[in-house]
PDB file of C-alpha atoms in Angstrom:
ATOM      1  CA  MET U 292       0.000   0.000   0.000  1.00 70.00           C
ATOM      2  CA  VAL U 293       1.298   3.448  -0.951  1.00 75.00           C
ATOM      3  CA  THR U 294       1.233   6.157   1.683  1.00 79.00           C
ATOM      4  CA  VAL U 295       0.762   9.679   0.383  1.00 79.00           C
ATOM      5  CA  LYS U 296       2.191  12.388   2.585  1.00 81.00           C
ATOM      6  CA  GLU U 297       0.207  15.613   2.416  1.00 84.00           C
ATOM      7  CA  LYS U 298       2.229  18.836   2.142  1.00 86.00           C
ATOM      8  CA  THR U 299       2.213  20.865   5.336  1.00 90.00           C
ATOM      9  CA  THR U 300       3.474  24.079   3.729  1.00 93.00           C
ATOM     10  CA  VAL U 301       2.118  25.377   0.431  1.00 92.00           C
ATOM     11  CA  THR U 302       2.693  28.444  -1.717  1.00 94.00           C
ATOM     12  CA  GLN U 303      -0.433  30.442  -2.480  1.00 94.00           C
ATOM     13  CA  ARG U 304      -0.586  32.531  -5.627  1.00 96.00           C
ATOM     14  CA  ILE U 305      -3.223  35.234  -5.834  1.00 97.00           C
ATOM     15  CA  ARG U 306      -3.404  37.875  -8.545  1.00 98.00           C
ATOM     16  CA  GLY U 307      -5.007  41.298  -8.335  1.00 98.00           C
ATOM     17  CA  ASN U 308      -6.030  43.242 -11.432  1.00 98.00           C
ATOM     18  CA  CYS U 309      -6.524  46.910 -10.527  1.00 98.00           C
ATOM     19  CA  PRO U 310      -8.799  48.562 -13.145  1.00 97.00           C
ATOM     20  CA  THR U 311      -9.506  51.609 -10.938  1.00 97.00           C
ATOM     21  CA  HIS U 312      -7.976  53.314  -7.912  1.00 96.00           C
ATOM     22  CA  SER U 313     -10.409  51.480  -5.621  1.00 97.00           C
ATOM     23  CA  ARG U 314     -11.484  48.255  -7.325  1.00 98.00           C
ATOM     24  CA  THR U 315      -9.312  45.151  -7.278  1.00 98.00           C
ATOM     25  CA  GLU U 316     -10.354  42.053  -9.183  1.00 98.00           C
ATOM     26  CA  ILE U 317      -8.868  39.082  -7.347  1.00 98.00           C
ATOM     27  CA  SER U 318      -8.114  35.767  -9.053  1.00 98.00           C
ATOM     28  CA  VAL U 319      -7.276  32.743  -6.923  1.00 97.00           C
ATOM     29  CA  ARG U 320      -7.366  29.168  -8.226  1.00 95.00           C
ATOM     30  CA  ASP U 321     -10.382  29.190 -10.577  1.00 97.00           C
ATOM     31  CA  VAL U 322     -12.335  31.740  -8.505  1.00 97.00           C
ATOM     32  CA  LYS U 323     -12.716  35.477  -9.039  1.00 98.00           C
ATOM     33  CA  THR U 324     -13.936  38.069  -6.564  1.00 98.00           C
ATOM     34  CA  VAL U 325     -13.935  41.853  -6.279  1.00 98.00           C
ATOM     35  CA  VAL U 326     -12.706  44.063  -3.452  1.00 98.00           C
ATOM     36  CA  ASP U 327     -13.841  47.680  -3.747  1.00 98.00           C
ATOM     37  CA  GLU U 328     -14.682  50.882  -1.923  1.00 98.00           C
ATOM     38  CA  PRO U 329     -18.219  52.264  -1.523  1.00 97.00           C
ATOM     39  CA  LYS U 330     -19.419  55.039  -3.807  1.00 97.00           C
ATOM     40  CA  GLU U 331     -19.046  57.656  -1.046  1.00 96.00           C
ATOM     41  CA  ARG U 332     -15.297  56.923  -1.144  1.00 94.00           C
ATOM     42  CA  GLU U 333     -15.224  57.128  -4.947  1.00 95.00           C
ATOM     43  CA  GLY U 334     -15.473  53.372  -5.446  1.00 96.00           C
ATOM     44  CA  THR U 335     -17.958  51.388  -7.494  1.00 96.00           C
ATOM     45  CA  ASN U 336     -19.319  49.378  -4.531  1.00 98.00           C
ATOM     46  CA  MET U 337     -18.870  46.069  -6.391  1.00 97.00           C
ATOM     47  CA  GLY U 338     -17.530  44.251  -3.336  1.00 98.00           C
ATOM     48  CA  PRO U 339     -16.472  44.615   0.272  1.00 98.00           C
ATOM     49  CA  THR U 340     -13.611  46.941   1.187  1.00 98.00           C
ATOM     50  CA  PRO U 341     -10.140  45.534   1.933  1.00 98.00           C
ATOM     51  CA  THR U 342     -10.721  45.895   5.675  1.00 98.00           C
ATOM     52  CA  GLU U 343     -14.183  44.320   5.468  1.00 98.00           C
ATOM     53  CA  THR U 344     -12.601  41.486   3.485  1.00 98.00           C
ATOM     54  CA  MET U 345     -10.109  40.894   6.303  1.00 98.00           C
ATOM     55  CA  VAL U 346     -12.893  40.610   8.893  1.00 99.00           C
ATOM     56  CA  ALA U 347     -14.883  38.411   6.495  1.00 99.00           C
ATOM     57  CA  ALA U 348     -11.819  36.150   6.190  1.00 99.00           C
ATOM     58  CA  LEU U 349     -11.788  35.829   9.991  1.00 99.00           C
ATOM     59  CA  ILE U 350     -15.470  34.824   9.964  1.00 99.00           C
ATOM     60  CA  ALA U 351     -14.903  32.299   7.174  1.00 99.00           C
ATOM     61  CA  CYS U 352     -11.823  30.795   8.828  1.00 99.00           C
ATOM     62  CA  THR U 353     -13.698  30.572  12.136  1.00 99.00           C
ATOM     63  CA  ASN U 354     -16.394  28.594  10.325  1.00 99.00           C
ATOM     64  CA  VAL U 355     -13.964  26.205   8.605  1.00 99.00           C
ATOM     65  CA  ILE U 356     -11.739  25.537  11.620  1.00 99.00           C
ATOM     66  CA  THR U 357     -14.678  25.218  14.040  1.00 99.00           C
ATOM     67  CA  HIS U 358     -16.219  22.554  11.810  1.00 99.00           C
ATOM     68  CA  LYS U 359     -12.868  20.736  11.485  1.00 98.00           C
ATOM     69  CA  CYS U 360     -12.446  20.802  15.272  1.00 98.00           C
ATOM     70  CA  ALA U 361     -16.001  19.562  15.773  1.00 99.00           C
ATOM     71  CA  LYS U 362     -15.361  16.655  13.419  1.00 98.00           C
ATOM     72  CA  LYS U 363     -12.089  15.875  15.223  1.00 98.00           C
ATOM     73  CA  HIS U 364     -14.016  15.616  18.508  1.00 98.00           C
ATOM     74  CA  GLY U 365     -16.921  13.654  17.022  1.00 98.00           C
ATOM     75  CA  VAL U 366     -19.340  16.559  17.336  1.00 98.00           C
ATOM     76  CA  GLU U 367     -22.044  17.381  14.803  1.00 98.00           C
ATOM     77  CA  LEU U 368     -22.829  21.058  14.373  1.00 98.00           C
ATOM     78  CA  LYS U 369     -26.385  21.244  13.086  1.00 98.00           C
ATOM     79  CA  ALA U 370     -26.200  24.985  12.387  1.00 99.00           C
ATOM     80  CA  MET U 371     -23.688  27.795  12.783  1.00 99.00           C
ATOM     81  CA  THR U 372     -23.572  31.544  12.231  1.00 99.00           C
ATOM     82  CA  VAL U 373     -20.782  33.994  12.992  1.00 99.00           C
ATOM     83  CA  ASP U 374     -21.310  37.735  13.374  1.00 99.00           C
ATOM     84  CA  ALA U 375     -18.447  40.201  13.730  1.00 99.00           C
ATOM     85  CA  GLU U 376     -18.214  43.714  15.051  1.00 99.00           C
ATOM     86  CA  SER U 377     -14.854  45.422  14.694  1.00 98.00           C
ATOM     87  CA  THR U 378     -13.367  48.647  15.950  1.00 98.00           C
ATOM     88  CA  PHE U 379     -11.343  50.145  13.080  1.00 98.00           C
ATOM     89  CA  ASP U 380      -9.025  53.121  13.596  1.00 98.00           C
ATOM     90  CA  ARG U 381      -9.168  54.651  10.115  1.00 97.00           C
ATOM     91  CA  ARG U 382      -6.480  57.299  10.676  1.00 98.00           C
ATOM     92  CA  GLY U 383      -3.868  55.144   8.942  1.00 97.00           C
ATOM     93  CA  ALA U 384      -6.055  54.445   5.902  1.00 95.00           C
ATOM     94  CA  GLN U 385      -6.833  58.175   5.767  1.00 96.00           C
ATOM     95  CA  LEU U 386      -3.061  58.900   5.755  1.00 97.00           C
ATOM     96  CA  LEU U 387      -3.397  61.005   8.914  1.00 98.00           C
ATOM     97  CA  GLU U 388      -0.918  59.045  11.030  1.00 98.00           C
ATOM     98  CA  GLU U 389       0.642  55.622  11.280  1.00 98.00           C
ATOM     99  CA  ILE U 390      -1.467  53.264  13.382  1.00 98.00           C
ATOM    100  CA  GLU U 391       0.267  50.160  14.759  1.00 98.00           C
ATOM    101  CA  VAL U 392      -2.962  48.273  15.526  1.00 98.00           C
ATOM    102  CA  PRO U 393      -5.680  49.527  13.145  1.00 98.00           C
ATOM    103  CA  PHE U 394      -8.174  47.023  14.591  1.00 98.00           C
ATOM    104  CA  PRO U 395      -7.854  47.247  18.385  1.00 98.00           C
ATOM    105  CA  LYS U 396     -10.826  44.928  18.912  1.00 99.00           C
ATOM    106  CA  ILE U 397     -12.917  42.440  16.975  1.00 99.00           C
ATOM    107  CA  ARG U 398     -15.901  40.791  18.638  1.00 99.00           C
ATOM    108  CA  LEU U 399     -17.149  37.509  17.203  1.00 99.00           C
ATOM    109  CA  VAL U 400     -20.537  36.127  18.155  1.00 99.00           C
ATOM    110  CA  ILE U 401     -20.486  32.423  17.321  1.00 99.00           C
ATOM    111  CA  ASN U 402     -23.887  30.749  17.354  1.00 99.00           C
ATOM    112  CA  VAL U 403     -23.962  26.965  17.107  1.00 99.00           C
ATOM    113  CA  THR U 404     -26.702  24.392  17.354  1.00 99.00           C
ATOM    114  CA  THR U 405     -25.469  21.032  18.583  1.00 98.00           C
ATOM    115  CA  GLU U 406     -26.384  18.140  20.826  1.00 98.00           C
ATOM    116  CA  ALA U 407     -22.788  17.951  22.089  1.00 98.00           C
ATOM    117  CA  ARG U 408     -21.916  18.013  25.770  1.00 97.00           C
ATOM    118  CA  GLU U 409     -20.489  21.259  27.153  1.00 97.00           C
ATOM    119  CA  ALA U 410     -17.089  19.600  27.679  1.00 98.00           C
ATOM    120  CA  ASP U 411     -16.886  18.789  23.961  1.00 98.00           C
ATOM    121  CA  VAL U 412     -17.881  22.333  23.003  1.00 98.00           C
ATOM    122  CA  GLU U 413     -15.091  23.623  25.269  1.00 98.00           C
ATOM    123  CA  LYS U 414     -12.591  21.412  23.398  1.00 98.00           C
ATOM    124  CA  ILE U 415     -13.751  22.919  20.100  1.00 98.00           C
ATOM    125  CA  LYS U 416     -13.339  26.453  21.474  1.00 98.00           C
ATOM    126  CA  ALA U 417      -9.817  25.678  22.698  1.00 98.00           C
ATOM    127  CA  ASP U 418      -8.821  24.122  19.385  1.00 98.00           C
ATOM    128  CA  LEU U 419     -10.212  27.078  17.441  1.00 98.00           C
ATOM    129  CA  HIS U 420      -7.742  29.335  19.286  1.00 94.00           C
ATOM    130  CA  ARG U 421      -4.914  26.923  18.552  1.00 97.00           C
ATOM    131  CA  PHE U 422      -5.575  26.291  14.873  1.00 98.00           C
ATOM    132  CA  CYS U 423      -7.373  29.194  13.110  1.00 98.00           C
ATOM    133  CA  PRO U 424      -4.610  30.774  10.973  1.00 98.00           C
ATOM    134  CA  VAL U 425      -6.467  34.013  10.228  1.00 99.00           C
ATOM    135  CA  SER U 426      -7.269  34.498  13.914  1.00 98.00           C
ATOM    136  CA  LYS U 427      -3.625  33.862  14.818  1.00 98.00           C
ATOM    137  CA  VAL U 428      -2.397  36.523  12.364  1.00 98.00           C
ATOM    138  CA  ILE U 429      -4.926  39.046  13.651  1.00 98.00           C
ATOM    139  CA  ARG U 430      -4.305  38.275  17.341  1.00 98.00           C
ATOM    140  CA  ASN U 431      -0.528  38.359  16.883  1.00 98.00           C
ATOM    141  CA  SER U 432      -0.840  41.827  15.309  1.00 98.00           C
ATOM    142  CA  GLY U 433      -2.115  43.112  18.654  1.00 98.00           C
ATOM    143  CA  THR U 434      -5.858  42.951  18.013  1.00 99.00           C
ATOM    144  CA  GLN U 435      -8.015  41.714  20.879  1.00 98.00           C
ATOM    145  CA  VAL U 436     -10.390  39.097  19.477  1.00 98.00           C
ATOM    146  CA  GLU U 437     -13.322  38.453  21.794  1.00 98.00           C
ATOM    147  CA  GLU U 438     -15.465  35.386  21.172  1.00 98.00           C
ATOM    148  CA  VAL U 439     -18.994  35.108  22.508  1.00 98.00           C
ATOM    149  CA  TRP U 440     -20.373  31.594  22.053  1.00 98.00           C
ATOM    150  CA  ASN U 441     -24.096  30.922  22.090  1.00 98.00           C
ATOM    151  CA  VAL U 442     -24.815  27.203  22.102  1.00 98.00           C
ATOM    152  CA  THR U 443     -28.341  26.016  21.393  1.00 98.00           C
ATOM    153  CA  ARG U 444     -29.313  22.418  21.928  1.00 96.00           C
ATOM    154  CA  PRO U 445     -32.210  21.156  19.785  1.00 90.00           C
TER     155      PRO U 445
END
């Protein structure tokens, strides 16, 4: 039997085409998306802003890693939503002054529906902190990430 060893480190290649000062058309793998500014900031409002995209990436990574952790612990998540509220110091983006931690705080409200015991949910929470790469980058930049978990049992 042949054993295939999965790569642990990969190189990601993402391309950005910049047709205007505010719109960036992102190509990654066979997927395209748009990052843009709203019309009030002279954008075309065809997608979320770069900073909204970063917070959205945190939500998406929280979803993926939470589900992986649940599977690892034999837990079925019947439903999940994640809401984020971030404090964004825009002075850097406005070129007013350099800001070391542009996002001092991000609050995630993680709502899950599961029949799992509380001890198993606690394992998932702990593993999320250990393994979510987007959360690690954001936390290590100095941002306080607060998680509020609401667990509903059917």
